[in-house]
XYZ file of C-alpha atoms in Angstrom:
758
model
C 36.925 52.468 -10.218
C 34.712 50.282 -12.429
C 33.841 51.943 -15.978
C 29.883 51.891 -15.424
C 30.393 53.969 -12.337
C 32.804 56.289 -14.050
C 30.680 57.108 -16.737
C 27.785 57.602 -14.398
C 29.311 60.018 -12.067
C 29.869 62.433 -14.841
C 28.175 62.696 -18.162
C 29.133 66.352 -18.683
C 32.804 65.040 -18.752
C 31.962 61.954 -21.035
C 30.564 64.050 -23.402
C 33.113 66.541 -23.731
C 35.743 63.682 -24.180
C 33.438 61.728 -26.535
C 33.363 64.846 -28.417
C 37.253 65.645 -28.521
C 37.638 61.298 -30.267
C 34.748 60.714 -32.137
C 34.908 60.868 -35.726
C 34.790 64.443 -36.980
C 31.895 63.280 -38.867
C 29.678 63.090 -35.674
C 29.857 64.708 -32.568
C 29.002 62.819 -28.942
C 25.115 63.140 -28.525
C 24.225 65.150 -25.250
C 22.193 63.772 -22.762
C 19.170 65.816 -23.687
C 19.976 64.118 -26.650
C 19.995 60.538 -25.340
C 16.635 61.344 -22.971
C 14.670 62.448 -26.548
C 15.748 59.249 -27.998
C 14.448 57.279 -25.362
C 11.088 59.116 -26.051
C 10.793 58.503 -29.170
C 8.477 55.270 -29.466
C 5.712 57.555 -26.877
C 6.209 60.725 -29.568
C 6.101 58.337 -32.590
C 3.712 56.320 -31.549
C 0.190 57.878 -31.745
C 1.175 59.600 -34.715
C -0.772 56.978 -37.401
C -4.348 56.699 -38.105
C -6.007 53.325 -39.145
C -3.067 51.002 -38.697
C -5.493 47.637 -37.455
C -3.873 44.588 -35.993
C -5.363 41.148 -36.813
C -9.277 40.428 -36.464
C -10.843 38.443 -34.034
C -14.297 36.483 -35.592
C -17.416 36.465 -33.139
C -18.256 32.692 -32.913
C -21.270 33.256 -35.024
C -18.943 34.411 -37.625
C -21.149 37.359 -37.990
C -18.657 40.208 -37.024
C -15.363 40.457 -36.028
C -12.972 43.300 -33.991
C -9.575 44.655 -33.880
C -7.515 47.028 -32.192
C -6.765 49.565 -34.438
C -4.421 53.531 -34.274
C -6.747 56.852 -33.769
C -6.110 60.339 -32.595
C -4.557 59.660 -29.256
C -4.204 56.172 -28.704
C -5.843 53.502 -30.018
C -9.412 51.545 -30.144
C -11.324 48.199 -30.482
C -13.674 48.312 -33.351
C -16.557 45.341 -34.284
C -16.855 45.524 -37.867
C -20.809 43.545 -39.257
C -19.446 41.122 -41.672
C -22.822 41.703 -44.019
C -23.320 45.008 -43.837
C -19.690 46.461 -43.117
C -21.256 48.643 -40.205
C -18.472 49.764 -37.856
C -19.417 50.324 -34.427
C -16.979 50.584 -30.834
C -16.539 47.049 -29.598
C -17.138 48.653 -26.473
C -17.324 51.639 -23.875
C -14.180 52.216 -24.078
C -14.151 54.957 -20.669
C -16.369 52.785 -18.774
C -13.962 49.555 -19.238
C -10.676 51.559 -18.647
C -12.609 53.307 -14.881
C -13.576 49.432 -14.322
C -9.969 48.253 -15.031
C -8.259 51.355 -12.920
C -10.105 49.887 -9.863
C -9.056 46.162 -10.071
C -5.766 47.044 -10.859
C -5.444 49.753 -8.281
C -3.745 51.924 -10.918
C -4.421 54.595 -13.658
C -5.917 53.133 -16.827
C -6.153 55.135 -20.019
C -9.217 54.663 -22.058
C -7.416 54.904 -25.272
C -4.180 53.194 -24.155
C -5.894 50.173 -22.761
C -3.165 47.282 -21.484
C -4.163 44.775 -24.204
C -3.986 44.290 -27.589
C -6.799 41.680 -28.560
C -9.543 39.973 -26.809
C -12.238 37.301 -27.320
C -16.195 37.659 -27.087
C -17.894 35.495 -24.281
C -21.347 34.572 -24.184
C -23.278 36.501 -26.559
C -20.957 39.494 -26.620
C -22.027 40.195 -23.409
C -18.372 39.244 -22.087
C -14.629 39.828 -23.511
C -11.653 37.675 -22.372
C -8.269 38.876 -22.645
C -4.624 38.561 -21.232
C -2.950 41.028 -19.357
C 0.265 40.997 -17.588
C 0.530 37.185 -17.976
C -3.296 36.284 -16.336
C -6.581 35.537 -17.940
C -9.309 38.485 -17.207
C -13.087 38.281 -18.258
C -14.774 41.578 -17.888
C -18.575 42.051 -19.028
C -19.753 44.766 -21.178
C -23.176 44.737 -20.067
C -22.063 46.038 -16.185
C -18.543 46.422 -16.731
C -16.969 44.409 -14.023
C -13.717 42.800 -13.895
C -12.302 39.961 -12.369
C -8.463 37.664 -12.922
C -9.236 34.003 -14.587
C -8.870 31.524 -11.795
C -6.173 29.045 -13.150
C -7.185 25.644 -12.230
C -5.016 22.402 -11.635
C -1.582 22.071 -10.940
C 1.195 23.650 -12.481
C 3.590 22.217 -14.491
C 7.157 23.145 -14.685
C 7.685 24.267 -17.930
C 5.594 20.959 -18.806
C 7.151 18.040 -17.542
C 7.462 17.846 -14.074
C 4.016 18.629 -11.787
C 4.705 20.677 -8.603
C 3.965 18.374 -5.813
C 3.795 21.227 -3.280
C 0.343 22.366 -5.432
C -2.375 20.133 -4.610
C -3.614 18.920 -7.707
C -7.790 19.529 -9.383
C -9.743 16.752 -8.201
C -13.169 17.750 -8.723
C -15.067 15.164 -9.887
C -15.135 14.796 -13.511
C -18.524 13.941 -14.709
C -19.376 10.846 -17.574
C -21.019 12.083 -20.711
C -24.241 10.321 -19.738
C -24.120 12.269 -15.988
C -24.715 8.759 -14.230
C -21.522 8.770 -12.923
C -18.445 10.833 -11.828
C -14.628 10.119 -11.585
C -11.827 11.620 -9.128
C -8.988 10.178 -7.242
C -9.293 9.257 -3.889
C -6.037 8.577 -1.952
C -3.684 8.068 -4.911
C -6.244 5.738 -6.334
C -8.828 6.680 -9.272
C -12.307 6.122 -7.831
C -16.128 6.059 -9.595
C -19.339 7.211 -7.854
C -22.886 6.130 -8.964
C -24.851 9.393 -8.687
C -28.034 7.680 -8.743
C -26.977 5.142 -5.798
C -23.665 7.361 -4.154
C -22.209 3.969 -5.032
C -18.150 4.162 -4.607
C -16.292 1.893 -6.854
C -12.288 1.667 -6.251
C -11.152 1.043 -9.977
C -7.047 1.016 -8.883
C -5.286 -0.354 -5.980
C -1.941 0.217 -7.447
C -1.359 4.016 -6.946
C 0.850 5.415 -3.869
C 2.146 9.005 -3.644
C 5.536 7.758 -5.465
C 2.786 6.381 -8.304
C 0.001 8.055 -8.263
C -3.156 8.567 -10.637
C -3.155 12.373 -11.722
C -6.775 13.527 -11.623
C -6.148 16.122 -13.815
C -5.589 13.419 -16.947
C -9.139 11.448 -16.463
C -10.609 11.309 -19.834
C -13.708 9.700 -20.614
C -14.813 7.598 -23.502
C -17.814 9.267 -25.155
C -20.134 6.166 -24.744
C -19.137 6.349 -20.529
C -18.201 3.015 -20.676
C -14.623 3.382 -20.535
C -12.003 6.332 -19.204
C -8.293 6.900 -19.449
C -5.751 8.444 -16.748
C -2.193 8.585 -16.190
C -0.568 7.072 -13.156
C 2.316 9.372 -12.384
C 6.107 8.628 -11.088
C 6.886 12.356 -10.232
C 10.239 13.810 -11.774
C 13.005 15.596 -9.947
C 11.372 18.848 -8.249
C 14.379 20.790 -8.583
C 13.590 24.456 -7.503
C 14.944 27.534 -8.527
C 15.497 29.951 -5.161
C 15.837 33.853 -5.376
C 16.319 36.817 -3.429
C 14.051 39.763 -4.042
C 15.828 42.286 -1.735
C 14.005 45.512 -2.233
C 9.981 44.148 -2.148
C 7.746 46.964 -2.769
C 6.394 48.177 0.466
C 8.742 46.389 3.209
C 12.086 46.769 4.267
C 13.720 42.706 4.713
C 14.319 41.137 1.461
C 11.794 37.954 0.391
C 12.729 34.416 -0.766
C 11.257 33.236 -3.665
C 11.204 29.833 -4.682
C 9.846 27.959 -8.057
C 9.547 25.005 -9.891
C 12.291 24.579 -12.995
C 13.384 21.518 -14.264
C 16.700 21.931 -16.159
C 18.237 19.579 -19.320
C 19.150 16.407 -17.632
C 16.689 15.910 -14.727
C 14.232 13.503 -14.497
C 10.855 14.557 -15.601
C 7.676 12.789 -14.772
C 7.079 9.208 -16.138
C 3.496 8.876 -17.340
C 1.922 5.968 -18.068
C -1.261 5.369 -19.429
C -4.045 3.276 -18.176
C -7.554 2.131 -19.297
C -10.534 1.333 -17.552
C -13.233 -0.756 -18.127
C -16.046 1.425 -16.225
C -18.584 -1.873 -16.692
C -16.100 -4.830 -16.061
C -13.522 -3.113 -13.822
C -10.881 -4.126 -15.897
C -7.747 -2.271 -15.830
C -5.250 -2.168 -18.978
C -1.908 -1.029 -18.571
C -1.008 0.186 -22.137
C 2.547 -1.374 -23.613
C 5.185 1.573 -23.579
C 7.197 -0.002 -25.942
C 5.537 2.220 -28.117
C 6.605 5.327 -26.018
C 9.687 4.777 -24.383
C 11.753 7.578 -22.105
C 9.038 9.931 -22.996
C 9.380 13.416 -22.584
C 5.890 14.310 -22.635
C 2.778 12.620 -23.734
C -0.300 15.093 -24.380
C -3.665 14.718 -22.652
C -5.586 11.652 -23.674
C -8.346 12.098 -25.950
C -10.944 10.020 -27.405
C -12.167 9.934 -30.902
C -15.576 11.032 -31.684
C -16.645 7.171 -32.156
C -15.535 5.977 -28.839
C -13.668 3.248 -30.273
C -9.954 4.465 -29.729
C -8.181 6.791 -27.577
C -4.786 8.757 -28.390
C -2.191 10.886 -27.252
C 0.737 12.153 -28.362
C 4.195 11.239 -27.340
C 7.370 13.018 -27.396
C 10.524 10.944 -27.185
C 13.547 12.136 -24.787
C 15.611 14.024 -27.178
C 12.688 15.335 -29.380
C 13.947 13.427 -32.153
C 10.674 11.339 -32.207
C 7.121 11.988 -32.373
C 4.579 9.447 -32.682
C 0.530 9.887 -32.330
C -0.413 6.536 -29.987
C -3.824 5.179 -30.673
C -5.468 2.615 -28.004
C -8.392 0.122 -28.982
C -10.574 0.642 -26.231
C -11.942 -2.929 -25.981
C -8.625 -4.629 -26.324
C -6.120 -1.968 -24.901
C -3.650 -2.366 -27.857
C -1.815 0.443 -28.913
C -0.533 1.126 -32.438
C 1.283 4.094 -33.941
C -0.791 6.305 -35.974
C 1.747 7.984 -36.823
C 5.629 8.562 -36.400
C 7.953 11.371 -36.979
C 11.347 10.946 -36.612
C 14.983 13.036 -37.149
C 18.405 12.653 -37.047
C 18.648 16.189 -35.691
C 14.976 17.491 -33.703
C 11.683 17.306 -35.059
C 10.637 20.756 -34.322
C 7.672 20.925 -31.662
C 6.460 24.856 -32.865
C 5.894 23.394 -36.077
C 3.853 19.916 -34.778
C -0.015 19.772 -36.269
C -1.952 16.821 -36.288
C -5.578 16.856 -37.247
C -7.756 13.182 -37.096
C -10.222 13.121 -39.735
C -13.722 11.390 -39.140
C -14.966 9.315 -35.925
C -12.338 6.937 -35.823
C -8.753 8.869 -36.646
C -8.286 6.272 -39.742
C -7.077 9.502 -41.828
C -4.923 11.996 -40.257
C -3.565 15.214 -41.777
C 0.145 15.670 -40.792
C 2.953 18.242 -40.971
C 6.256 17.096 -41.275
C 10.601 18.377 -42.501
C 10.725 14.553 -43.747
C 11.669 16.288 -47.186
C 13.698 18.778 -45.814
C 10.714 21.413 -45.941
C 7.861 21.480 -43.707
C 4.601 20.143 -45.920
C 1.432 18.776 -45.262
C 0.416 14.926 -45.469
C -2.382 12.555 -45.532
C -1.837 9.803 -43.152
C -3.504 6.381 -42.960
C -3.936 6.446 -39.000
C -4.448 2.487 -39.082
C -1.005 1.402 -40.267
C 0.996 5.023 -40.336
C 2.013 5.522 -44.168
C 1.764 8.026 -46.325
C -1.753 7.956 -48.461
C -0.574 11.428 -50.464
C 1.332 14.139 -49.846
C -0.939 17.677 -49.752
C 1.557 20.274 -49.894
C 5.059 20.059 -51.909
C 8.119 22.682 -53.476
C 11.137 24.212 -51.499
C 8.622 26.041 -49.338
C 7.539 26.621 -45.601
C 3.687 25.220 -44.570
C 3.695 28.044 -41.522
C 0.335 27.286 -40.198
C -2.825 25.478 -40.778
C -5.758 27.541 -39.897
C -8.833 26.082 -41.082
C -9.381 22.109 -41.957
C -13.157 21.554 -43.781
C -13.420 18.027 -43.387
C -16.651 17.747 -45.434
C -14.977 19.732 -48.398
C -12.046 17.942 -47.757
C -10.015 20.935 -48.301
C -7.457 23.114 -46.023
C -6.215 26.789 -45.730
C -3.219 26.956 -44.632
C -0.111 29.899 -44.433
C 2.980 29.131 -46.175
C 6.197 31.427 -46.862
C 8.673 31.260 -49.910
C 6.265 29.865 -52.677
C 6.302 33.419 -54.509
C 10.001 33.674 -56.569
C 11.456 36.870 -56.280
C 10.107 37.889 -52.864
C 11.150 37.814 -49.171
C 11.145 34.129 -48.475
C 10.002 35.130 -45.070
C 6.360 36.652 -46.112
C 3.384 34.945 -45.399
C 0.569 34.144 -47.616
C -2.403 32.606 -47.281
C -3.990 29.408 -49.638
C -6.616 26.853 -49.693
C -5.824 23.102 -51.302
C -7.327 20.220 -51.864
C -6.699 16.842 -49.376
C -5.615 15.373 -52.321
C -3.119 18.055 -53.141
C -5.125 19.386 -55.768
C -6.239 22.980 -56.966
C -3.933 24.774 -54.857
C -5.425 29.027 -54.385
C -3.650 31.372 -53.342
C -5.893 33.740 -51.564
C -3.384 36.778 -50.294
C -2.098 38.155 -53.723
C 0.139 41.455 -52.441
C 3.356 41.139 -52.016
C 3.550 42.176 -48.169
C 3.791 40.145 -45.112
C -0.144 38.734 -44.441
C -2.043 37.568 -41.429
C -5.310 36.440 -41.835
C -7.994 34.890 -39.389
C -10.763 33.052 -40.652
C -14.526 32.900 -39.832
C -15.718 30.016 -37.836
C -18.259 29.078 -40.717
C -15.657 29.743 -43.280
C -17.152 31.949 -45.605
C -14.417 34.811 -45.254
C -11.267 35.934 -43.953
C -9.939 39.212 -42.765
C -6.613 39.690 -44.376
C -4.334 42.086 -42.975
C -0.924 42.810 -44.203
C 2.174 44.986 -44.548
C 5.936 45.532 -45.217
C 8.094 47.126 -43.557
C 7.722 49.983 -45.702
C 4.017 49.494 -46.200
C 1.485 50.231 -43.404
C -1.135 48.129 -42.413
C -4.078 47.404 -44.833
C -6.852 45.131 -43.820
C -9.060 43.241 -46.211
C -12.115 41.469 -46.059
C -11.935 38.018 -48.609
C -13.625 35.287 -50.074
C -12.433 32.161 -47.900
C -12.800 30.591 -51.431
C -10.764 32.273 -54.124
C -9.546 35.700 -51.737
C -11.775 37.733 -53.815
C -11.782 41.267 -51.868
C -15.173 42.069 -50.351
C -14.059 45.321 -49.107
C -10.896 46.989 -47.571
C -11.600 47.437 -43.730
C -8.781 49.715 -43.013
C -5.845 51.164 -44.497
C -2.856 52.927 -42.612
C -2.818 56.481 -42.599
C 1.225 57.427 -41.876
C 1.536 60.893 -43.117
C 2.051 62.690 -39.578
C 4.843 59.915 -38.560
C 6.133 60.602 -42.472
C 6.101 64.466 -41.659
C 8.389 63.718 -38.391
C 10.740 62.174 -39.766
C 10.124 58.549 -40.084
C 11.561 56.767 -43.183
C 11.241 52.957 -43.515
C 14.262 50.387 -42.791
C 16.058 49.088 -45.601
C 15.818 45.600 -46.861
C 19.147 43.771 -47.818
C 19.949 40.373 -48.640
C 23.625 38.541 -49.129
C 24.687 35.214 -49.849
C 25.220 33.183 -46.488
C 28.285 30.467 -45.363
C 27.211 28.342 -47.912
C 27.542 30.721 -50.872
C 23.847 30.032 -51.926
C 21.651 30.937 -49.570
C 20.382 34.014 -49.344
C 20.646 35.471 -45.801
C 17.892 38.481 -44.641
C 18.253 41.533 -42.926
C 17.413 45.085 -42.313
C 19.058 48.787 -42.013
C 17.563 51.306 -40.030
C 19.781 54.930 -40.350
C 19.652 57.954 -38.434
C 17.198 60.544 -39.513
C 19.592 62.963 -40.280
C 21.963 60.298 -41.984
C 24.724 61.390 -43.868
C 26.325 59.166 -46.850
C 29.223 61.108 -46.540
C 30.233 60.782 -42.862
C 31.020 57.353 -41.480
C 28.931 55.543 -38.573
C 29.319 52.768 -36.385
C 27.384 50.186 -36.246
C 24.853 48.245 -33.802
C 23.293 44.593 -34.057
C 20.121 44.013 -32.676
C 20.471 40.068 -32.280
C 17.871 36.981 -31.344
C 18.664 33.772 -33.215
C 17.141 31.489 -31.083
C 16.393 28.379 -33.196
C 12.294 28.369 -32.705
C 11.703 31.402 -35.119
C 12.860 34.464 -37.847
C 13.185 37.726 -35.729
C 13.643 40.291 -38.769
C 10.682 42.484 -38.630
C 8.131 41.712 -41.944
C 5.180 43.866 -40.742
C 4.946 47.703 -40.234
C 5.534 48.507 -36.577
C 8.328 51.345 -36.774
C 8.449 52.177 -32.929
C 9.874 48.761 -31.598
C 12.387 47.391 -34.099
C 14.054 45.836 -31.494
C 14.544 42.412 -29.697
C 11.753 41.593 -27.729
C 9.330 43.894 -25.767
C 7.734 46.587 -27.050
C 8.847 49.543 -24.533
C 12.881 49.367 -24.918
C 14.423 51.564 -27.253
C 13.895 51.147 -30.643
C 16.278 50.491 -33.338
C 15.788 54.127 -34.830
C 16.049 55.829 -31.559
C 19.258 54.311 -30.932
C 20.338 54.941 -34.812
C 19.887 59.033 -34.196
C 22.517 58.786 -31.744
C 24.817 58.386 -34.263
C 24.710 54.602 -35.480
C 23.731 52.421 -38.312
C 21.496 49.908 -36.691
C 20.864 46.117 -38.170
C 18.700 43.503 -37.707
C 19.646 39.630 -39.362
C 18.243 36.245 -39.703
C 21.686 33.736 -40.098
C 21.651 30.202 -40.338
C 20.385 28.114 -37.649
C 17.065 30.274 -37.090
C 13.425 28.930 -38.356
C 11.101 29.444 -41.296
C 13.177 28.273 -44.436
C 14.615 24.852 -44.633
C 14.987 22.176 -42.359
C 18.691 22.513 -43.515
C 18.952 25.588 -42.845
C 17.330 25.775 -39.172
C 19.577 21.900 -38.350
C 22.791 24.581 -38.001
C 21.376 25.256 -34.591
C 21.418 21.616 -33.625
C 24.005 20.991 -30.962
C 25.549 24.035 -32.054
C 23.730 27.137 -30.125
C 26.810 28.470 -29.750
C 27.211 29.417 -33.548
C 23.937 31.715 -33.200
C 24.590 32.019 -37.465
C 27.473 34.268 -36.914
C 29.638 33.273 -40.238
C 26.549 34.299 -41.708
C 25.844 37.399 -40.134
C 29.512 38.546 -40.724
C 29.288 38.118 -44.274
C 26.215 39.958 -44.449
C 27.836 42.736 -42.373
C 30.855 42.818 -44.756
C 28.728 42.624 -47.668
C 26.798 45.760 -46.407
C 29.743 47.818 -46.047
C 31.467 46.795 -49.312
C 27.760 48.593 -50.947
C 27.474 51.623 -48.502
C 30.908 53.559 -47.623
C 29.444 55.252 -44.210
C 28.957 51.534 -43.300
C 31.791 51.610 -40.433
C 32.519 47.660 -40.326
C 35.778 48.120 -37.980
C 33.114 49.424 -35.239
C 30.546 46.911 -34.576
C 28.822 46.330 -31.210
C 25.567 43.800 -30.857
C 22.757 43.951 -28.330
C 19.956 41.081 -27.343
C 18.068 39.405 -24.891
C 17.318 36.113 -23.617
C 18.688 33.903 -25.754
C 19.998 37.020 -27.323
C 21.727 37.821 -24.731
C 23.760 34.262 -25.141
C 24.220 35.454 -28.326
C 25.486 38.769 -27.659
C 28.246 36.979 -25.020
C 29.103 34.625 -27.781
C 29.790 37.500 -29.961
C 32.529 38.857 -27.805
C 33.689 35.144 -27.134
C 33.857 33.876 -30.604
C 33.847 36.572 -32.803
C 35.799 39.285 -30.882
C 37.705 40.132 -33.658
C 34.822 41.581 -35.203
C 32.207 42.668 -32.750
C 34.101 45.438 -30.461
C 31.163 45.894 -27.564
C 28.102 44.063 -26.358
C 24.711 44.528 -23.968
C 23.459 41.678 -22.560
C 20.130 41.156 -20.720
C 18.821 38.185 -19.127
C 20.703 35.602 -21.456
C 20.815 32.180 -20.633
C 24.426 31.745 -20.994
C 25.233 27.798 -20.063
C 22.317 26.285 -21.244
C 22.855 23.476 -18.705
C 21.212 26.321 -16.378
C 18.031 27.135 -18.542
C 14.843 25.708 -18.853
C 14.411 21.888 -19.951
C 12.026 22.623 -22.168
C 13.733 25.352 -24.802
C 17.363 23.847 -24.034
C 17.103 20.004 -24.883
C 15.329 20.523 -27.865
C 18.083 22.038 -29.584
C 20.919 20.322 -27.310
C 19.515 16.828 -27.033
C 19.498 14.499 -24.165
C 21.838 13.279 -22.351
C 23.533 16.341 -21.536
C 26.678 16.193 -23.330
C 29.484 18.182 -24.612
C 27.491 20.437 -26.941
C 26.151 21.811 -23.665
C 29.545 22.968 -22.875
C 30.316 24.184 -26.087
C 27.974 26.748 -25.734
C 28.627 27.721 -22.436
C 29.856 31.504 -21.639
C 30.685 30.347 -18.520
C 33.450 27.805 -20.060
C 34.456 30.072 -21.995
C 34.612 33.380 -20.429
C 38.504 34.001 -20.735
C 38.180 34.654 -24.380
C 36.373 37.668 -23.461
C 37.317 40.242 -26.052
C 35.807 43.931 -26.105
C 33.673 45.501 -23.928
C 30.860 44.002 -22.440
C 27.540 44.989 -20.425
C 25.569 42.690 -18.722
C 22.005 43.394 -17.415
C 19.837 40.845 -15.412
C 16.484 41.108 -13.172
C 16.874 39.656 -10.037
C 13.443 37.989 -10.702
C 13.819 36.979 -13.614
C 11.665 33.362 -13.518
C 11.927 32.230 -16.836
C 16.202 32.164 -17.354
C 17.803 31.345 -13.810
C 19.300 34.833 -13.199
C 22.357 32.870 -11.537
C 23.065 31.902 -15.336
C 24.381 35.619 -15.367
C 26.023 35.652 -11.833
C 27.959 32.459 -12.868
C 29.314 34.723 -16.246
C 30.319 37.075 -13.703
C 32.429 34.456 -11.420
C 34.147 33.522 -14.646
C 34.808 37.044 -15.782
C 36.243 37.810 -12.557
C 38.358 34.470 -12.236
C 39.739 35.311 -15.785
C 40.370 39.037 -14.597
C 38.124 40.413 -17.598
C 37.196 43.785 -16.946
C 32.718 43.975 -17.697
C 30.189 46.160 -16.837
C 26.724 44.994 -14.497
C 23.861 46.081 -13.880
C 21.244 44.013 -11.695
C 17.729 45.486 -11.432
C 15.751 44.708 -7.883
C 12.486 42.865 -8.664
C 13.528 42.902 -12.565
C 11.848 39.879 -14.478
C 12.739 38.734 -17.460
C 11.681 41.636 -19.609
C 13.359 43.748 -17.904
C 14.372 46.892 -19.660
C 12.152 46.210 -22.603
C 8.609 45.680 -21.487
C 9.219 46.593 -17.468
C 11.388 47.785 -15.249
C 12.964 51.019 -15.150
C 12.892 51.345 -18.867
C 14.241 54.730 -19.963
C 17.116 54.290 -16.998
C 17.911 51.219 -18.600
C 17.787 52.355 -22.185
C 19.411 55.408 -21.456
C 22.769 52.933 -19.782
C 22.435 50.952 -22.906
C 22.917 54.242 -24.967
C 25.806 55.488 -22.965
C 27.547 52.652 -23.094
C 27.155 52.214 -26.932
C 28.518 55.804 -27.263
C 31.283 55.585 -25.373
C 32.522 51.770 -26.916
C 32.150 52.439 -29.957
C 34.823 55.279 -30.523
C 36.979 54.898 -33.349
C 40.306 53.598 -32.810
């Protein structure tokens, strides 16, 4: 009988057995204790007051709004920037009633299902995202409607779904006298005064069509650019929903889903002179083998049109500028790397009316910094920032004052290098001004007029504080909110311990955090569970205060504290290969996803055990979702001598099976041996320890067949494991969707059984 069936058939027997065999330091948790731990987040999350989310400014800069914790839940509050008067952002009860009506499910006024919104229409409408869909609600009439998604979906950005018609509404020229659209795969102009039709192209076809969604008019209405598209491979992932709501028979679902190595759309920019009818194919020599081109954008002076180019393999990025009069193109800026150009850190701001200067983010010196580029030659005019620290985000560029506001981490010696602070600097790199002094992680939002910023800062041991500051020098105008956690502390909350030690190179600090049981006894011995997410696209150890959900993804999975309370020490670590440190730190992941920072993680565990005798490094489990699921499996495949048990959710276990965008970014193109080296399928026979695979049947992010291919390989290798397939479950199953309590209970029981002492 499979172990999972034995375990669930008689939990009382399990508890009795564990009581006898577990370390004398701790008896096995009862079923009731496990169920209480699953409910911990629900119990704790309403015990705080005045914990505010980052603010959102109104378009007129006269007010800002945020969500905060109050008695019974959450409320949205609006603050007048001049008087500091606070008022409810809207009528919470009326909005909850309307949302309940349109959603067809209960909605509580103090638990509205979104965390932020933006005002529209002179503060008469709010817009937000709910269930991954856009919504707009009138807060005058209190009516809500979904926002329609216009246009043809693209499969993770690089392949158009040809089964869905393109958005071909006429694009009106700025002068209002003519409009452009596509007819029979070719570009057509209609003169609005006469209704006369002019066909500008004749070379379009079903296999090489003009895409109406890329039409871009020049400001003077004389020129337009459009892309002619040769479609990529229409790979579709097909899933069977075995138990659809409201019917007996299964349903087949199909999704456009390009995978690594697939042919992507080939986009050919074409420039038209509408006056003369001249057609100019932009020479692709400057942008060969494109993975993706951005939508064309005209500079304000109308003399040039530009687009961004990413080369297949993600090792080269350019801004291509095209002269409207001649059709000649040049590279306004070029970024190249031996590994990858990090997509999530790309930033460009073209200055003035002609784009002759460009503010550009680059890791060319080994750290992400800002440069002022000559847009005519592509050469660096001057560096704007420099040092062994990382620019994380540019939040405002003031062209008139030639100043930049940005977030950075790692600048302050002696601090956690992941803490974000905000700064102002001149285009020439002078007058670097810190704006957020507290030793904490900061999230700041600037007012549209540039006068103020609302700075929300916290640490894992310091609740949120929101301060209104002057954006010029960071001087505090007023404290807006200050979190109160007295009741949470009284309920047993203790902040995590932050710990760092040296990584595999003996020089680089590796940072993590430790969550212990609320009844922690240093004289006892505790098994350890690592919560892992090791994707190269970010760092993941929490730096902000949010005690209910320190975990990998989602906000409803059992938190690290809830798991710890069952008799574990639970940790989270950022090893090499993750982001927000140096380029070399992140580059460890290049063509090396199976690494997941494990050499650093294992050293961190051993260093922690050396300073804490209760930390039983002989009993280490691990869990994670998505890329964390892949890392969890790889821990048992490649480091099974250290990790004893793992729970893997919805993993991309073979990167050849996963989406093209994420995997080609880190493993490159063409598909090579590095993909096989990271494959949990190819290495399934190496499994050591105990494995529990959980997968949502309807995962639209990672092809669920990836999980079943691992299952197939494990069976062929005669390896024992547990498997839970959740009918109808999405990518977030067990974390923020699906039968959360059931799945988190199963995870807890698995670790209780699997991490018994030898």
